[in-house]
Coordinates of C-alpha atoms and ligand atoms in Angstrom, one line a residue:
M878 CA -19.3 -6.9 -9.4
P879 CA -21.5 -6.7 -6.1
E880 CA -19.5 -6.2 -2.6
L881 CA -20.9 -6.3 0.8
P882 CA -24.0 -4.1 0.7
E883 CA -24.9 -5.5 -2.5
V884 CA -24.6 -9.1 -1.6
E885 CA -26.4 -8.5 1.7
T886 CA -29.5 -6.5 -0.1
I887 CA -29.9 -9.2 -2.2
R888 CA -29.7 -12.2 0.7
R889 CA -32.4 -9.6 2.4
V890 CA -34.6 -10.2 -0.5
L891 CA -35.0 -13.6 -1.3
A892 CA -34.2 -14.7 2.1
P893 CA -37.9 -15.0 2.9
Q894 CA -38.7 -16.4 -0.8
L895 CA -36.5 -19.1 -0.3
T896 CA -36.7 -20.0 3.6
G897 CA -38.6 -23.8 4.0
R898 CA -38.7 -24.2 0.2
M899 CA -38.2 -27.4 -0.9
A900 CA -36.1 -27.6 -4.5
V901 CA -38.4 -29.9 -6.3
S902 CA -36.1 -30.2 -9.2
V903 CA -32.9 -29.1 -10.6
S904 CA -31.7 -28.4 -14.2
V905 CA -28.4 -26.9 -14.7
R906 CA -27.7 -25.6 -18.5
T907 CA -24.2 -24.4 -18.3
P908 CA -21.8 -27.5 -16.3
G909 CA -19.2 -24.7 -16.1
V910 CA -20.7 -22.8 -13.9
I911 CA -21.0 -25.6 -11.1
A912 CA -17.5 -25.5 -9.8
Y913 CA -18.2 -28.8 -7.1
P914 CA -18.7 -31.3 -7.6
S915 CA -20.1 -32.4 -11.2
P916 CA -23.4 -31.4 -12.3
A917 CA -25.0 -34.5 -11.8
E918 CA -23.9 -34.8 -8.1
F919 CA -25.2 -30.7 -8.1
I920 CA -28.8 -31.7 -9.1
A921 CA -28.7 -35.1 -7.4
G922 CA -27.3 -33.3 -3.9
T923 CA -30.0 -30.4 -4.1
A924 CA -33.3 -32.2 -5.5
G925 CA -35.8 -33.1 -2.5
K926 CA -33.6 -31.0 -0.2
T927 CA -35.2 -27.6 1.8
I928 CA -33.5 -24.6 2.2
K929 CA -33.3 -24.0 6.1
E930 CA -31.5 -20.3 5.6
L931 CA -30.2 -17.9 3.4
C932 CA -26.5 -16.3 4.8
R933 CA -23.4 -14.4 3.5
R934 CA -20.4 -14.7 4.2
G935 CA -18.3 -11.7 2.2
K936 CA -19.3 -11.5 -1.2
F937 CA -20.4 -15.3 -1.1
L938 CA -24.2 -16.1 -0.4
I939 CA -24.5 -19.6 1.3
I940 CA -28.0 -21.2 0.9
R941 CA -28.3 -23.6 3.5
M942 CA -30.1 -26.8 3.1
D943 CA -31.2 -29.6 5.1
R944 CA -29.2 -32.9 6.0
G945 CA -26.3 -30.2 6.2
M946 CA -25.6 -29.4 2.1
R947 CA -25.2 -25.7 1.3
I948 CA -24.7 -24.0 -1.9
I949 CA -22.2 -21.4 -2.0
V950 CA -22.6 -18.8 -4.6
H951 CA -20.3 -16.0 -5.9
L952 CA -21.6 -13.7 -8.1
R953 CA -18.7 -12.4 -9.4
M954 CA -19.0 -9.4 -12.2
T955 CA -22.5 -10.5 -13.3
G956 CA -23.7 -13.1 -11.6
C957 CA -27.8 -12.8 -11.1
L958 CA -29.9 -14.7 -8.5
L959 CA -34.1 -14.3 -9.3
I960 CA -36.8 -15.7 -7.6
T961 CA -39.5 -15.8 -9.9
P962 CA -43.0 -17.4 -10.9
E963 CA -42.8 -20.1 -13.3
G964 CA -43.0 -19.4 -16.9
Y965 CA -41.9 -15.7 -15.9
P966 CA -39.6 -14.6 -19.0
E967 CA -36.5 -16.1 -19.1
E968 CA -33.1 -13.8 -18.4
A969 CA -30.5 -14.8 -21.3
H970 CA -27.6 -16.6 -20.2
T971 CA -29.8 -18.4 -17.3
H972 CA -27.1 -21.5 -16.5
V973 CA -29.2 -22.7 -13.7
I974 CA -32.8 -23.4 -12.7
M975 CA -34.3 -25.0 -9.3
K976 CA -38.1 -25.5 -9.1
L977 CA -39.2 -24.7 -5.8
D978 CA -42.8 -26.1 -3.9
D979 CA -44.3 -22.9 -4.2
S980 CA -43.7 -23.1 -7.9
N981 CA -41.8 -20.3 -8.5
E982 CA -37.7 -21.1 -9.7
L983 CA -34.7 -19.8 -8.3
R984 CA -32.8 -18.9 -11.6
F985 CA -28.7 -18.2 -11.6
S986 CA -28.1 -15.8 -14.7
D987 CA -24.5 -14.7 -15.9
T988 CA -23.7 -13.0 -18.9
R989 CA -19.9 -12.8 -18.5
R990 CA -20.0 -16.4 -16.7
F991 CA -17.5 -16.1 -14.4
G992 CA -20.2 -16.6 -11.4
R993 CA -19.7 -20.0 -9.9
L994 CA -22.0 -22.7 -7.4
W995 CA -20.5 -24.9 -5.4
L996 CA -22.7 -27.8 -3.5
L997 CA -20.6 -28.7 -0.6
D998 CA -21.3 -30.4 3.1
N999 CA -21.1 -28.3 6.5
G1000 CA -17.6 -27.4 7.2
K1001 CA -16.1 -28.3 3.8
D1002 CA -14.5 -24.7 2.8
L1003 CA -11.4 -25.3 0.9
L1004 CA -12.5 -25.5 -2.5
T1005 CA -14.5 -22.1 -2.8
G1006 CA -11.4 -19.5 -0.9
M1007 CA -13.9 -18.9 1.8
D1008 CA -11.7 -20.7 4.5
R1009 CA -8.9 -17.5 3.7
L1010 CA -11.5 -14.8 4.9
G1011 CA -10.7 -12.4 7.3
P1012 CA -13.4 -11.4 9.6
E1013 CA -16.7 -9.8 8.5
P1014 CA -16.8 -5.9 8.7
F1015 CA -19.5 -5.8 11.6
D1016 CA -17.7 -8.3 14.0
H1017 CA -14.3 -8.0 14.9
I1018 CA -13.2 -5.0 12.9
D1019 CA -12.0 -2.4 15.4
A1020 CA -8.5 0.1 15.2
S1021 CA -6.4 -2.4 17.1
Y1022 CA -7.4 -5.6 14.7
L1023 CA -6.4 -3.5 11.7
R1024 CA -3.3 -2.0 13.0
Q1025 CA -2.3 -5.2 13.9
R1026 CA -3.0 -7.0 10.7
L1027 CA -2.3 -4.4 8.7
G1028 CA -0.3 -1.8 10.2
K1029 CA 3.5 -2.8 8.8
S1030 CA 2.6 -3.5 5.6
R1031 CA 4.0 -1.8 2.8
R1032 CA 0.7 -2.0 0.4
K1033 CA -1.7 0.9 0.0
I1034 CA -4.0 1.3 2.7
K1035 CA -7.0 1.0 -0.4
Q1036 CA -5.4 -2.3 -1.1
C1037 CA -5.4 -3.5 2.2
L1038 CA -8.9 -2.6 2.5
M1039 CA -9.9 -5.0 -1.1
D1040 CA -7.8 -7.5 0.8
Q1041 CA -10.3 -10.6 1.7
S1042 CA -8.4 -12.4 3.7
A1043 CA -7.5 -8.8 6.3
I1044 CA -11.5 -7.9 5.6
A1045 CA -14.4 -10.0 4.0
G1046 CA -16.5 -8.3 1.5
I1047 CA -14.8 -4.8 0.6
G1048 CA -14.1 -4.3 -2.8
N1049 CA -13.3 -1.3 -5.2
I1050 CA -16.6 0.8 -4.5
Y1051 CA -16.4 0.7 -1.1
S1052 CA -12.7 0.8 -0.5
D1053 CA -13.3 3.9 -1.9
E1054 CA -16.2 5.4 0.4
I1055 CA -14.5 4.6 3.1
L1056 CA -11.2 6.0 2.5
F1057 CA -12.9 9.3 1.4
S1058 CA -15.1 9.1 4.5
A1059 CA -12.2 9.0 6.9
G1060 CA -10.2 11.3 4.9
I1061 CA -7.1 9.0 4.2
D1062 CA -5.3 9.4 1.1
P1063 CA -6.1 5.7 -0.6
R1064 CA -2.2 6.0 -2.2
R1065 CA -0.2 5.7 1.5
E1066 CA 1.6 2.6 2.6
A1067 CA -0.6 1.1 5.4
R1068 CA 2.3 1.4 7.7
T1069 CA 2.3 5.2 7.6
L1070 CA -1.4 5.4 9.6
S1071 CA -1.9 7.1 12.7
Q1072 CA -3.6 5.3 15.9
S1073 CA -6.4 7.7 15.2
E1074 CA -6.5 6.8 11.3
W1075 CA -6.6 3.5 11.9
Q1076 CA -9.6 4.3 14.6
S1077 CA -10.9 6.6 11.9
L1078 CA -10.7 4.1 9.3
A1079 CA -12.4 1.2 11.5
M1080 CA -15.4 3.4 12.3
M1081 CA -15.8 4.3 8.5
I1082 CA -15.7 0.6 7.7
Q1083 CA -18.6 -0.5 9.6
E1084 CA -20.8 3.2 9.6
R1085 CA -20.3 3.4 5.5
L1086 CA -21.0 0.0 4.7
S1087 CA -24.2 0.1 6.6
Y1088 CA -25.5 3.2 5.2
F1089 CA -25.2 1.3 2.0
I1090 CA -26.7 -1.2 3.0
E1091 CA -29.9 0.9 4.1
K1092 CA -30.1 3.1 0.6
N1093 CA -29.7 -0.1 -1.2
T1094 CA -33.4 -1.4 0.3
I1095 CA -35.2 -2.6 -2.4
T1096 CA -38.7 -4.7 -2.4
P1097 CA -38.9 -8.1 -4.1
E1098 CA -40.5 -6.9 -6.6
E1099 CA -38.4 -3.9 -7.3
Y1100 CA -35.7 -6.5 -7.2
L1101 CA -37.4 -8.6 -9.8
E1102 CA -38.2 -5.8 -12.5
S1103 CA -34.6 -4.7 -12.3
K1104 CA -33.5 -8.2 -13.0
G1105 CA -31.7 -7.7 -9.7
R1106 CA -29.4 -5.0 -10.8
D1107 CA -30.6 -1.4 -9.4
Y1108 CA -28.5 -0.7 -6.8
R1109 CA -30.1 2.3 -5.3
N1110 CA -27.0 3.2 -3.4
T1111 CA -25.2 5.2 -6.5
P1112 CA -26.9 8.5 -5.8
F1113 CA -25.4 8.6 -2.6
L1114 CA -21.6 7.5 -3.5
Q1115 CA -19.0 10.3 -3.0
A1116 CA -16.2 9.3 -4.2
Y1117 CA -16.2 6.0 -6.6
G1118 CA -17.1 6.8 -10.5
R1119 CA -17.1 10.5 -9.8
A1120 CA -13.6 11.5 -11.0
G1121 CA -13.5 15.1 -12.6
E1122 CA -17.0 16.0 -10.5
P1123 CA -16.7 18.5 -7.7
C1124 CA -16.2 17.1 -4.2
K1125 CA -19.3 17.1 -2.1
V1126 CA -17.3 18.3 0.8
C1127 CA -15.1 20.6 -0.4
G1128 CA -16.2 21.5 -4.2
S1129 CA -12.3 20.5 -5.3
R1130 CA -12.3 18.4 -8.2
L1131 CA -11.9 14.9 -7.5
E1132 CA -9.5 13.1 -9.0
H1133 CA -8.7 9.6 -10.7
T1134 CA -5.5 7.2 -9.6
V1135 CA -4.7 3.3 -10.1
I1136 CA -3.4 1.3 -7.2
G1137 CA -2.9 -2.1 -7.6
G1138 CA -4.5 -2.4 -11.3
R1139 CA -8.2 -0.7 -10.0
S1140 CA -9.3 2.6 -10.7
C1141 CA -9.9 4.9 -7.9
T1142 CA -11.0 8.5 -6.7
F1143 CA -10.2 10.4 -4.1
C1144 CA -10.3 13.9 -2.6
P1145 CA -7.0 15.5 -3.1
A1146 CA -8.0 18.5 -0.8
C1147 CA -10.1 16.3 1.7
Q1148 CA -8.2 13.0 1.9
H1149 CA -4.3 13.1 3.4
Ligands
LIG1753 ZN1 -13.0 17.2 -0.6

């Protein structure tokens, strides 16, 4: 599932191509991907509108249009937004196509169909779950926030990092990476962390997410060619997906465990 760095990459690639474009027409082939309102209202509410801005909040993308309308997109597992020239070979499972006034198309495809689109007026977030999101990692996360929000929790620290109501945008990949860099064992209960560990965690949340956004940098051409799935930061991961391999810091064998139903990789020597 794309997490904050991937969604931010998508935003940076698509924003210059979308900003200022008008939606000439919109077709919805799979009604189920439109979470709100009805597909007919979605089409009527977007066609003829101009795109002002592409924003991100946690793992959500927000296409701001004129007259206060917003298309909210959550890609979930396999959702993909592409901007293609007209007539460009279509992805399998293309569910929504928006024709733009520069004769490009914005296409939403999704193999597993968990991704969702909402069309909302400004100020209305209740249906998306965006209203329950915690702060953005780059805005208001510091040691005192983390300690105040999570410091009494008996949940494992990895679960706390993935709690979208505590911090928006971190999932399975980057919780492993952040905890690895902070030297904190993911199996520890949050309430056992010391003040210096909260400080190191707050620092690593911002440092690691910035680092992986940077490593993910991709051109619009490369993005289109790879169908939005060429995540360039994979070679730079230190923990996630590397169970059984040697730790890049100390050489110990990385271990795998399951925390709250999610797979987790960590170094038993570097993380305490
Ligand atoms: Zn190690």
